[in-house]
Coordinates of C-alpha atoms and ligand atoms in Angstrom, one line a residue:
M1 CA 101.6 65.4 85.8
D2 CA 101.5 65.0 89.5
Y3 CA 101.9 68.7 90.5
R4 CA 101.0 68.0 94.1
G5 CA 103.8 65.4 94.4
L6 CA 106.2 67.7 92.7
L7 CA 105.4 70.6 95.1
E8 CA 105.9 68.3 98.1
A9 CA 109.3 67.2 96.8
A10 CA 110.2 70.8 96.1
E11 CA 109.2 71.9 99.6
I12 CA 111.6 69.2 101.1
A13 CA 114.4 70.6 98.9
A14 CA 113.6 74.1 100.0
R15 CA 113.5 73.2 103.7
A16 CA 116.9 71.6 103.4
T17 CA 118.3 75.1 102.8
T18 CA 117.1 76.3 106.2
G19 CA 119.5 78.8 107.7
Q20 CA 121.3 79.6 104.4
G21 CA 121.2 83.2 103.1
Q22 CA 120.1 86.5 104.6
V23 CA 116.8 88.3 104.7
A24 CA 117.1 91.6 102.8
D25 CA 117.6 94.5 105.2
Y26 CA 118.7 97.4 103.0
I27 CA 115.0 98.2 102.9
P28 CA 114.5 98.0 106.7
A29 CA 110.8 97.1 106.5
L30 CA 111.7 93.9 104.7
A31 CA 113.8 92.6 107.6
A32 CA 110.5 91.9 109.5
A33 CA 109.8 88.8 107.3
D34 CA 109.9 85.4 108.9
P35 CA 113.2 83.9 107.6
E36 CA 111.9 80.3 107.7
A37 CA 108.6 81.0 105.8
F38 CA 108.2 78.9 102.7
G39 CA 105.4 78.6 100.1
M40 CA 105.0 77.4 96.6
A41 CA 102.2 77.3 94.1
V42 CA 101.5 76.2 90.5
A43 CA 98.7 77.4 88.2
T44 CA 98.2 75.4 85.0
V45 CA 96.9 76.8 81.8
D46 CA 94.0 74.4 82.2
G47 CA 92.9 76.2 85.3
E48 CA 94.2 73.9 88.0
L49 CA 95.8 75.5 91.1
F50 CA 98.1 73.7 93.7
G51 CA 100.0 75.0 96.7
V52 CA 102.2 73.9 99.6
G53 CA 103.4 75.6 102.8
D54 CA 102.7 79.4 103.1
W55 CA 101.4 79.6 99.5
E56 CA 98.5 81.9 100.5
S57 CA 100.5 84.3 102.7
P58 CA 101.2 87.7 101.2
F59 CA 104.8 88.9 101.0
S60 CA 106.6 91.9 99.4
I61 CA 106.8 91.1 95.7
Q62 CA 109.5 93.7 95.1
S63 CA 111.2 93.1 91.7
V64 CA 108.7 90.5 90.6
S65 CA 106.5 93.6 90.0
K66 CA 109.0 94.6 87.3
L67 CA 107.6 91.8 85.1
F68 CA 104.1 93.2 85.4
S69 CA 105.1 96.8 84.7
L70 CA 106.9 95.6 81.6
L71 CA 103.9 93.6 80.4
L72 CA 101.6 96.6 80.9
A73 CA 104.0 99.1 79.3
L74 CA 104.4 96.8 76.2
S75 CA 100.7 96.1 76.0
H76 CA 99.8 99.8 76.2
G77 CA 102.7 101.3 74.3
G78 CA 104.2 98.6 72.1
D79 CA 107.8 98.3 70.9
G80 CA 108.7 102.0 71.4
L81 CA 109.7 101.1 74.9
W82 CA 112.8 99.4 73.6
R83 CA 114.3 102.7 72.5
G84 CA 114.8 103.7 76.1
V85 CA 115.9 100.3 77.6
G86 CA 117.9 97.4 76.2
R87 CA 117.5 93.7 76.5
E88 CA 121.0 92.4 77.3
P89 CA 122.0 90.9 80.6
S90 CA 124.0 93.3 82.7
G91 CA 126.3 90.9 84.6
N92 CA 126.1 93.4 87.4
P93 CA 124.1 93.6 90.6
F94 CA 120.5 94.7 90.2
N95 CA 121.1 98.2 91.7
S96 CA 124.4 98.9 90.0
L97 CA 125.1 102.4 88.5
V98 CA 128.3 101.6 86.6
Q99 CA 127.0 100.8 83.1
L100 CA 124.7 103.8 82.9
E101 CA 127.5 106.3 82.5
T102 CA 129.2 104.7 79.6
E103 CA 125.9 103.6 78.0
H104 CA 124.4 107.1 77.9
G105 CA 121.5 106.6 80.4
I106 CA 120.0 103.6 78.5
P107 CA 119.7 100.8 81.0
R108 CA 120.8 97.3 79.9
N109 CA 117.4 95.6 80.5
P110 CA 114.0 96.2 82.0
F111 CA 114.7 94.1 85.1
I112 CA 117.7 95.8 86.7
N113 CA 116.5 98.8 88.8
A114 CA 117.6 101.3 86.2
G115 CA 115.6 99.7 83.5
A116 CA 112.6 99.2 85.7
L117 CA 112.6 102.9 86.4
V118 CA 112.4 103.7 82.7
V119 CA 109.6 101.1 82.3
T120 CA 107.7 102.7 85.2
D121 CA 108.2 106.1 83.7
R122 CA 106.7 105.0 80.3
L123 CA 103.9 103.2 82.1
Q124 CA 103.2 106.4 84.0
S125 CA 103.0 108.4 80.7
L126 CA 100.7 105.7 79.1
T127 CA 98.3 105.3 82.1
G128 CA 98.7 108.3 84.4
D129 CA 99.0 105.8 87.3
A130 CA 101.8 103.3 86.8
A131 CA 101.5 101.7 90.3
G132 CA 97.7 101.6 90.1
A133 CA 97.9 99.9 86.7
V134 CA 100.2 97.1 88.2
R135 CA 97.9 96.8 91.2
E136 CA 94.7 96.6 89.1
F137 CA 96.2 94.0 86.8
L138 CA 97.3 91.8 89.7
R139 CA 93.9 92.2 91.4
R140 CA 92.0 91.1 88.3
E141 CA 94.2 88.2 87.2
A142 CA 94.4 86.9 90.8
G143 CA 90.7 87.6 91.6
N144 CA 91.9 89.2 94.8
P145 CA 90.5 92.7 95.4
L146 CA 92.4 93.0 98.7
L147 CA 95.8 92.9 97.1
G148 CA 97.6 96.2 97.4
T149 CA 100.7 98.2 98.3
D150 CA 102.1 97.9 101.8
P151 CA 102.5 101.6 102.8
V152 CA 105.1 100.8 105.4
V153 CA 107.4 99.0 102.9
A154 CA 106.9 101.8 100.3
A155 CA 107.8 104.5 102.8
S156 CA 110.9 102.4 103.9
E157 CA 112.0 102.1 100.3
A158 CA 111.7 105.8 99.8
E159 CA 113.5 106.7 103.0
H160 CA 116.5 104.4 102.1
G161 CA 116.3 104.8 98.3
H162 CA 119.4 106.8 97.6
R163 CA 120.6 104.4 94.9
N164 CA 117.3 104.4 93.1
A165 CA 117.2 108.2 93.3
A166 CA 120.7 108.4 91.9
L167 CA 119.8 106.1 89.1
A168 CA 116.6 108.0 88.2
H169 CA 118.4 111.4 88.3
F170 CA 121.2 110.1 86.1
I171 CA 118.7 108.6 83.6
A172 CA 116.8 111.9 83.6
S173 CA 120.1 113.8 82.9
H174 CA 120.3 111.9 79.7
G175 CA 116.7 112.8 78.8
N176 CA 115.5 109.2 79.2
L177 CA 112.6 110.0 81.6
E178 CA 109.4 111.6 80.5
N179 CA 108.0 112.3 84.0
P180 CA 109.4 114.1 87.1
V181 CA 112.0 112.0 89.0
E182 CA 109.9 112.1 92.2
D183 CA 106.8 110.7 90.5
V184 CA 108.7 107.9 88.8
L185 CA 110.3 106.9 92.1
D186 CA 107.0 107.0 94.0
H187 CA 105.3 104.8 91.5
Y188 CA 108.3 102.4 91.3
Y189 CA 108.3 102.0 95.1
A190 CA 104.6 101.6 95.2
H191 CA 104.6 98.7 92.7
C192 CA 107.6 97.1 94.3
A193 CA 105.9 97.3 97.8
I194 CA 102.8 95.4 96.6
A195 CA 102.1 92.5 99.0
A196 CA 100.8 89.3 97.2
S197 CA 101.0 85.6 97.7
C198 CA 102.4 82.7 95.7
R199 CA 98.8 82.0 94.8
D200 CA 98.2 85.6 93.5
L201 CA 101.5 85.6 91.5
V202 CA 100.9 82.3 89.7
L203 CA 97.4 83.4 88.7
A204 CA 98.8 86.7 87.4
G205 CA 101.9 85.2 85.8
S206 CA 99.8 82.7 83.9
V207 CA 99.3 85.3 81.2
L208 CA 102.8 84.4 80.0
A209 CA 102.2 80.7 80.3
R210 CA 99.2 81.3 78.0
Y211 CA 101.4 83.2 75.6
G212 CA 99.8 86.6 76.2
V213 CA 96.2 85.7 77.0
R214 CA 94.7 87.1 80.2
A215 CA 92.5 85.2 82.7
D216 CA 89.3 86.5 81.1
G217 CA 90.4 85.1 77.7
S218 CA 91.3 88.5 76.2
R219 CA 94.7 88.9 74.5
M220 CA 97.1 91.2 76.3
M221 CA 99.9 90.9 73.7
S222 CA 100.8 88.9 70.7
R223 CA 102.3 85.4 71.1
S224 CA 105.6 86.8 69.7
E225 CA 105.7 89.6 72.3
A226 CA 105.0 87.1 75.1
K227 CA 107.9 85.0 73.7
R228 CA 110.1 88.0 73.8
V229 CA 109.3 88.8 77.5
N230 CA 110.0 85.1 78.4
A231 CA 113.3 85.5 76.6
V232 CA 114.3 88.6 78.6
L233 CA 113.2 86.8 81.8
V234 CA 115.6 84.0 81.0
T235 CA 118.6 86.2 80.2
C236 CA 118.0 89.0 82.8
G237 CA 115.2 88.1 85.3
T238 CA 117.6 86.9 88.0
Y239 CA 120.3 89.5 87.4
D240 CA 123.9 88.5 87.6
A241 CA 122.8 85.0 88.6
A242 CA 120.8 84.5 85.4
G243 CA 123.3 82.0 84.1
E244 CA 123.2 80.0 87.3
F245 CA 119.4 80.1 87.4
A246 CA 119.2 78.8 83.8
F247 CA 121.7 76.1 84.7
R248 CA 119.8 74.9 87.8
V249 CA 116.1 75.7 86.9
G250 CA 116.0 76.2 83.1
L251 CA 112.9 78.4 83.1
P252 CA 112.1 82.1 82.5
G253 CA 111.9 83.6 86.0
K254 CA 111.7 86.9 87.9
S255 CA 113.0 87.2 91.5
G256 CA 112.4 89.9 94.1
V257 CA 114.3 90.8 97.3
G258 CA 111.1 89.9 99.3
G259 CA 112.2 86.3 98.5
G260 CA 109.7 85.4 95.8
I261 CA 110.5 83.9 92.4
L262 CA 107.9 83.6 89.7
A263 CA 108.8 81.2 86.9
I264 CA 107.0 80.3 83.7
L265 CA 106.6 76.9 82.0
P266 CA 105.4 78.3 78.6
G267 CA 102.3 76.6 77.4
R268 CA 101.9 74.7 80.6
A269 CA 101.9 76.6 83.9
A270 CA 103.2 79.4 86.1
V271 CA 105.0 78.5 89.3
C272 CA 106.0 80.7 92.2
A273 CA 108.2 79.8 95.2
W274 CA 108.9 82.1 98.2
G275 CA 111.4 82.1 101.1
P276 CA 112.8 85.3 102.5
R277 CA 116.5 84.3 102.8
L278 CA 118.5 85.6 99.8
D279 CA 121.8 84.7 98.2
Q280 CA 124.5 87.2 97.2
A281 CA 122.7 88.2 94.0
G282 CA 119.4 88.9 95.8
N283 CA 117.6 85.7 94.8
S284 CA 115.8 83.4 97.3
V285 CA 117.9 80.4 98.4
A286 CA 114.9 78.3 99.2
A287 CA 112.9 79.3 96.1
V288 CA 115.8 78.5 93.7
A289 CA 116.3 75.1 95.5
A290 CA 112.5 74.4 95.2
L291 CA 112.4 75.3 91.5
D292 CA 115.6 73.4 90.8
A293 CA 114.0 70.3 92.4
M294 CA 110.8 70.7 90.5
T295 CA 112.3 71.0 87.1
T296 CA 114.9 68.3 87.7
L297 CA 112.3 65.8 88.9
S298 CA 109.7 66.6 86.3
G299 CA 112.0 67.2 83.3
F300 CA 110.0 70.4 82.7
S301 CA 112.3 73.1 81.4
I302 CA 112.7 75.1 78.3
F303 CA 116.0 73.4 77.5
Ligands
LIG1 O1 114.6 99.0 94.3 C1 114.9 98.1 95.0 O2 116.0 97.9 95.4 C2 113.7 97.1 95.4 N1 112.5 97.8 95.4 C3 113.6 96.0 94.4 C4 114.9 95.2 94.2 C5 114.7 93.7 94.0 O3 113.7 93.1 94.3 C6 115.8 93.0 93.4 N2 115.5 91.6 93.2 N3 116.0 90.6 93.6

């Protein structure tokens, strides 16, 4: 497969969206991103690495981190996690509070903010340092010891985090948090505020392309668990646009409001595209266009 040619075609499709969408500003520090930046990378299970544009520039990974906190919580704690968080699409925005009330503080899935807070809480119980566990995992898989949390973004999230605080307190009121709300929020913001590049994320995401095997060859989770995570990515990874993302791209994928989307071609590769302008659901316009072009031209998709 000519990955370089596919990336070049995907970049043309992404650049054609220039000017569409808005850079996230509800976390003020994110508004500093260059709206026209674009990068994309592919890491194959055979160890090849390709990139175009700003593929080595770090950006705020935001909700892409929720994939890694989930992988770590499952690998340390197993299936018990699913008692506190569901695996159904919410059909609502990523920061919505509405379903929590009628569903007794059990979030619909691990990728909406409410569910990710529960995952961070369990990872905190299992490791004593949830954000540190995510950071270390990313550093090791990417071979990048410089990767870390951007303290300015983390502080900005905390300062403007009224919705997340409301979600966490509501979940706690139902007895579905094991740690103090403030600790859970701090670790959640710290892993969302990690800065990493498309290069870093494809190397880290390859664990799912390899069905649960880490970069050093050790097994992080069973093949069946990796399949399950890919399934939740398909149904919930891009929130209330998961149907549209499956329609256009046809891969398991996780987006973040920093503009990154990490997608998995199971058994083949991990691919990450980044462009800071977002659509209404909080997914990058350029990254969706790039991934759409790539899977349409190559025929690679899970469908
Ligand atoms: O909690 C938040 O709102 C952010 N730290 C993460 C949200 C996010 O990335 C949603 N993804 N598209």
